[in-house]
Coordinates of C-alpha atoms in Angstrom, one line a residue:
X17 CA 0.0 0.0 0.0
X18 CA 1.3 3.7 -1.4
X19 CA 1.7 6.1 1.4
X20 CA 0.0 8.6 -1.1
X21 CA -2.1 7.3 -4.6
X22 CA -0.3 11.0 -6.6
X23 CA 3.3 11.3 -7.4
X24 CA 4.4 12.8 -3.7
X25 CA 5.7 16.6 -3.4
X26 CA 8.7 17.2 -1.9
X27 CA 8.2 19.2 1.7
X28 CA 11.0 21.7 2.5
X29 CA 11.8 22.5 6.0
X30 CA 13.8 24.9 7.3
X31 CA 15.3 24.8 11.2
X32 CA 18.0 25.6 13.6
X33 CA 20.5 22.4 14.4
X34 CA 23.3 23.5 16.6
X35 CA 22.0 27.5 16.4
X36 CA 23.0 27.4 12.6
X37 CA 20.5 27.2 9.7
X38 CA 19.6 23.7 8.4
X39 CA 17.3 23.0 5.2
X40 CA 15.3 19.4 5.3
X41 CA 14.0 18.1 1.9
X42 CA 11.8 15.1 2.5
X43 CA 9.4 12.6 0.2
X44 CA 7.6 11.4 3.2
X45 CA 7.5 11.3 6.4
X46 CA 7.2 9.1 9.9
X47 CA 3.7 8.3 9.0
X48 CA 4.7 6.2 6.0
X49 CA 5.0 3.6 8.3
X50 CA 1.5 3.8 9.7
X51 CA -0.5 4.1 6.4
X52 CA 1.2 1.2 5.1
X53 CA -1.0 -1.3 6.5
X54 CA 1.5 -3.8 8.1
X55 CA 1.3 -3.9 12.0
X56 CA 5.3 -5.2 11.5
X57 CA 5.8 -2.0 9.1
X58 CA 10.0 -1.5 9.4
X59 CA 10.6 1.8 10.8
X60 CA 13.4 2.9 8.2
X61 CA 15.0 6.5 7.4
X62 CA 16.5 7.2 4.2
X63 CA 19.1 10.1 5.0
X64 CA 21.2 11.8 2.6
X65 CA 24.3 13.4 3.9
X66 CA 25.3 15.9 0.8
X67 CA 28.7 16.8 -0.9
X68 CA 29.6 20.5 -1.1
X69 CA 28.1 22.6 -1.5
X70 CA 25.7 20.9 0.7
X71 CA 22.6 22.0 -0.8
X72 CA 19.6 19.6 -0.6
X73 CA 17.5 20.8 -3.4
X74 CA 20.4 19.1 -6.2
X75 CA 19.4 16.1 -4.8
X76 CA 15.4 16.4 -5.5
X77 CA 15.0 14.3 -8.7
X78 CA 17.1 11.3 -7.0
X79 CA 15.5 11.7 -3.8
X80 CA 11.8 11.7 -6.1
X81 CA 12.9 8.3 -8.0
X82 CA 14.3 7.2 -4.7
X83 CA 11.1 7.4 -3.6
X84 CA 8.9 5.6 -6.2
X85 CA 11.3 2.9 -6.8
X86 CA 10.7 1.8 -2.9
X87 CA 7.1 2.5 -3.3
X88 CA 6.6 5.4 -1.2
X89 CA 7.0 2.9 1.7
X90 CA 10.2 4.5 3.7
X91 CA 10.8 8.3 3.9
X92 CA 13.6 9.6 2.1
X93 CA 15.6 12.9 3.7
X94 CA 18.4 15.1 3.2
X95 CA 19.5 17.3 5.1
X96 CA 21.8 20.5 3.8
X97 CA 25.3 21.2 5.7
X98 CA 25.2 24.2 8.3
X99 CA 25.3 27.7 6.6
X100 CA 24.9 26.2 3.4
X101 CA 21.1 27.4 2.2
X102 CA 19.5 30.9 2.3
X103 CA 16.9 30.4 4.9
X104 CA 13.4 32.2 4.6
X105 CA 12.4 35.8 4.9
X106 CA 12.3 36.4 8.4
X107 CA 15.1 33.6 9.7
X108 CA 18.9 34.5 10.8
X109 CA 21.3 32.2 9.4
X110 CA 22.6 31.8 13.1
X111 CA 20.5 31.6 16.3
X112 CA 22.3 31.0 19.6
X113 CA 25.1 28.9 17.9
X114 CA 25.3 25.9 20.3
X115 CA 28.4 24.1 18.8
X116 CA 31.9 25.6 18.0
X117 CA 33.0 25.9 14.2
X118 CA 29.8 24.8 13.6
X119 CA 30.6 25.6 9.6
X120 CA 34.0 23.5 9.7
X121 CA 33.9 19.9 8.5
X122 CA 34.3 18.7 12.4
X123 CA 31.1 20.8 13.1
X124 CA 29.1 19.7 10.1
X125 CA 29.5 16.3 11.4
X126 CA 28.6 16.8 14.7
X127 CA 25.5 18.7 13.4
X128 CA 24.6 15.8 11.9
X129 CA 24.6 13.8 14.8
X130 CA 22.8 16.4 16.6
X131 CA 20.1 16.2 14.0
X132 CA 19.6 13.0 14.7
X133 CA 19.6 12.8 18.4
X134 CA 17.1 15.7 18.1
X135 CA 14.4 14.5 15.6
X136 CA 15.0 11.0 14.9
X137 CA 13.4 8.3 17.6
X138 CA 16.4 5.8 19.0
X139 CA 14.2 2.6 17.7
X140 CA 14.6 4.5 13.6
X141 CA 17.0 2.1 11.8
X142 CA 19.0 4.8 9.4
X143 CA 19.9 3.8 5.9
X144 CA 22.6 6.6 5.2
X145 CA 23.9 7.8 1.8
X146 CA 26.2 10.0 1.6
X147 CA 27.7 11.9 -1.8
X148 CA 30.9 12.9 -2.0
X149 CA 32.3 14.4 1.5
X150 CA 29.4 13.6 2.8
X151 CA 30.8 9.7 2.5
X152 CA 33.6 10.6 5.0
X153 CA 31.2 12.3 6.9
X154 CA 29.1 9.0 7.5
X155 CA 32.5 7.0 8.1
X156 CA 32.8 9.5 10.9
X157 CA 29.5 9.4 12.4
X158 CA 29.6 6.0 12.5
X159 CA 32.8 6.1 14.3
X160 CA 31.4 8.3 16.6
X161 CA 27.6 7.6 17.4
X162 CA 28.7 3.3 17.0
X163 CA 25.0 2.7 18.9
X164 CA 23.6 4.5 15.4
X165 CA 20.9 1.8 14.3
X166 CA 22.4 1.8 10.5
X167 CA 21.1 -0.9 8.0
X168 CA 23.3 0.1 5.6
X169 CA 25.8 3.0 4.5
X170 CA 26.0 3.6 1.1
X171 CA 28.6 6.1 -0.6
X172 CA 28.3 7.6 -3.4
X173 CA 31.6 8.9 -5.2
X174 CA 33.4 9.1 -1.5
X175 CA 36.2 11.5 -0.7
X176 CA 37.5 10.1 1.9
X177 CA 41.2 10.5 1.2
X178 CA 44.2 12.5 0.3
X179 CA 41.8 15.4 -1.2
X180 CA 44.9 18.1 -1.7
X181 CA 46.4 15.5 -3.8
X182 CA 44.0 15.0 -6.4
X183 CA 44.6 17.4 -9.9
X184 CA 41.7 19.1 -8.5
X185 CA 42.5 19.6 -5.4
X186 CA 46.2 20.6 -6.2
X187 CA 43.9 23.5 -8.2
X188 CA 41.5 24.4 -5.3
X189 CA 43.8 23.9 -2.3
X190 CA 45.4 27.7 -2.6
X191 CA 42.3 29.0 -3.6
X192 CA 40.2 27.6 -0.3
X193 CA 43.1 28.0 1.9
X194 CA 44.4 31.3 1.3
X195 CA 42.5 33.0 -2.1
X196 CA 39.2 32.4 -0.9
X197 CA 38.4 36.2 0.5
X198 CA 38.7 37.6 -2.4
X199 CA 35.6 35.0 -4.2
X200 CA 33.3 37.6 -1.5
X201 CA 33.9 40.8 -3.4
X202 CA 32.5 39.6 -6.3
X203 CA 29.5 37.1 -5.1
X204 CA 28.4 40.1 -2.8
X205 CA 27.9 42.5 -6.3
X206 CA 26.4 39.2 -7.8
X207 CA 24.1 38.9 -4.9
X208 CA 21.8 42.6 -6.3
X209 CA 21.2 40.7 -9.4
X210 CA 17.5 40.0 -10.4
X211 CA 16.4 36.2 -9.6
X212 CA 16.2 35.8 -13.5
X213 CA 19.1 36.7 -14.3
X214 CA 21.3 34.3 -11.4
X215 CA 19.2 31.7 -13.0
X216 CA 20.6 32.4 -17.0
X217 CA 24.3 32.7 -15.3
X218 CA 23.5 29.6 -13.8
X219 CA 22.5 27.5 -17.0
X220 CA 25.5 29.3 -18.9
X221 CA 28.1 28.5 -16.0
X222 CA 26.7 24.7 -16.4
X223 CA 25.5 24.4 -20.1
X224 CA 28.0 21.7 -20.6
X225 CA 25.8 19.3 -18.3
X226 CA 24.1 16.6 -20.1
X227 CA 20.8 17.2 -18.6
X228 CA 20.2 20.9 -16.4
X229 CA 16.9 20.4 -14.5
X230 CA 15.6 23.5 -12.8
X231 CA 16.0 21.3 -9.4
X232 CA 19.8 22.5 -10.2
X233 CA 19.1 25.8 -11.5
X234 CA 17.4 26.8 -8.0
X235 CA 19.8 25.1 -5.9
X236 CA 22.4 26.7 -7.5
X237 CA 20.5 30.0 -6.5
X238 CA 21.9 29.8 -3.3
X239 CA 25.3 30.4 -3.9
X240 CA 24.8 34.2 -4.6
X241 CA 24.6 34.5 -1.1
X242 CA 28.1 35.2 0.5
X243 CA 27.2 33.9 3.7
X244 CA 26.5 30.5 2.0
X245 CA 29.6 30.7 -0.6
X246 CA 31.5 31.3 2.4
X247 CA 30.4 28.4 4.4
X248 CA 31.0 26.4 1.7
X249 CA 34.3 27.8 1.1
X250 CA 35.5 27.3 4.3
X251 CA 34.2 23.8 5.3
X252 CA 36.2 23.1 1.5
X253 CA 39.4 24.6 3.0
X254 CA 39.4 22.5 5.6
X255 CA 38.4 19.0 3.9
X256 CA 41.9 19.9 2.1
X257 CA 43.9 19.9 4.7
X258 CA 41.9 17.3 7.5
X259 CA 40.9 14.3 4.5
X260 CA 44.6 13.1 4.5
X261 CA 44.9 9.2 5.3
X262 CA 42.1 6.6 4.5
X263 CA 40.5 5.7 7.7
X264 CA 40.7 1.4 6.8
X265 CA 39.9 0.4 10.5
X266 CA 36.3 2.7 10.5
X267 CA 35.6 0.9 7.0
X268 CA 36.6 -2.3 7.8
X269 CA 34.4 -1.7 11.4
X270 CA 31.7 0.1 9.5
X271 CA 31.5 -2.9 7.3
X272 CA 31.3 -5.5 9.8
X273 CA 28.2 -3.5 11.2
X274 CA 26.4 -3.4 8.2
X275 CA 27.0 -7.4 6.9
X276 CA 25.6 -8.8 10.6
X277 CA 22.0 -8.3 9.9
X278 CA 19.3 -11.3 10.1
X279 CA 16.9 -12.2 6.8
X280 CA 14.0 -10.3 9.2
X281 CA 15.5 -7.2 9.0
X282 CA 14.4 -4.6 6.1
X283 CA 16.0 -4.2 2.9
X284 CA 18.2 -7.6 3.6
X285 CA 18.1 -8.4 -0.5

């Protein structure tokens, strides 16, 4: 049984985690479980920990088919990194920050924890997928929450090693570390511009893509704010310089934790 008969809408949420700014995308929510008719109805999370920028909205159309290839039966989430989306008319981008360098890569990870603590119930097994960083960010959650109920971690194009090393990251190392100050002069001018016309820089700045859906376009949107650019920025600078060495003992652990599970559990096959 479908949670909903329609193709579902995706709910945006916006709230503070650790005083900072968080956006929630969701395709369904707690109650899934309840409409869906079986008393022994798995109580399962889908949670998408994003690359950066951490922007939940570029992860809409996978989150959508996500959601209709499991038959609407689990909720599927993502939830943005700290600092990362322009929150609503009326809402600071900080709030009584509770957590030190709450918009460095050891913050975004404890944010995420906190997130869960906060608004997930303890009996909510967690099927986490993370893209990009947010794969190393997982590896460490795991490490650090180990009574996290986790059926399975899955990680999507992980960076979890020797960033500044890569030809990309030789490029962007100097520039997040030391250039990055000077990116605000110009994103701050860029910010005035009419919402129309961020959107045609956008599709010009990424016409090489294959396929642009607007999910991208308006993501992308948030970029023109400095605050965001710079959270971004920074939480980059330091994923240079703290994803060095492989962590093998967390994957090997991580792993183990996953493989262990009984045929009654969910999503076994």
């Amino acid at each position: 049984m479908l949670c909903m008969e329609e193709e579902p809408l995706a709910q945006e949420e916006f709230l503070y985690c650790c005083g900072a700014a968080t956006q929630l995308l969701k395709f369904g929510s707690f109650d899934c479980w309840l409409k869906d008719g079986s008393k022994n109805s798995s109580k399962v999370l889908f949670l998408i920990i994003p690359g950066n920028p951490g922007i939940v909205c570029y992860y809409k159309p996978f989150m959508q088919i996500l959601h209709k290839i499991l038959n609407r039966k689990y909720p599927i989430w993502a939830i943005s990194h700290a600092g990362h989306c322009i929150p609503p008319e009326g809402m600071e981008m900080v709030e009584d920050i509770e957590l030190e360098d709450v918009f460095g890569l050891n913050g975004q990870i404890e944010h995420k924890l906190t997130f869960l603590r906060k608004n997930v119930p303890k009996d909510v097994k967690l099927v986490l997928i993370g893209h990009s960083i947010g794969c190393h960010m997982i590896l460490e959650m795991m490490k650090r929450e180990p009574e996290l109920q986790v059926l399975k971690a899955v990680l999507l194009f992980p960076t979890i090693e020797r960033m500044a090393e890569s030809p990309q990251g030789k490029l962007m190392t100097p520039v997040l570390c030391k250039l990055r100050f000077l990116m605000y002069v110009p994103i701050y001018f860029l910010s005035f511009l009419p919402e129309s016309v961020k959107a045609s820089l956008v599709r010009w700045a990424l016409q090489g893509l294959q396929s642009l859906d607007e999910a991208t376009v308006s993501a992308s949107l948030n970029l023109f704010s400095v605050d965001c650019a710079a959270n971004a920025m920074y939480m980059g600078s330091q994923e240079m310089m703290q994803v060095v060495q492989r962590d093998d003992s967390t994957i090997r652990w991580c792993l183990d934790k996953t493989a262990h599970r009984t045929p009654a559990d969910p999503l076994v096959n």
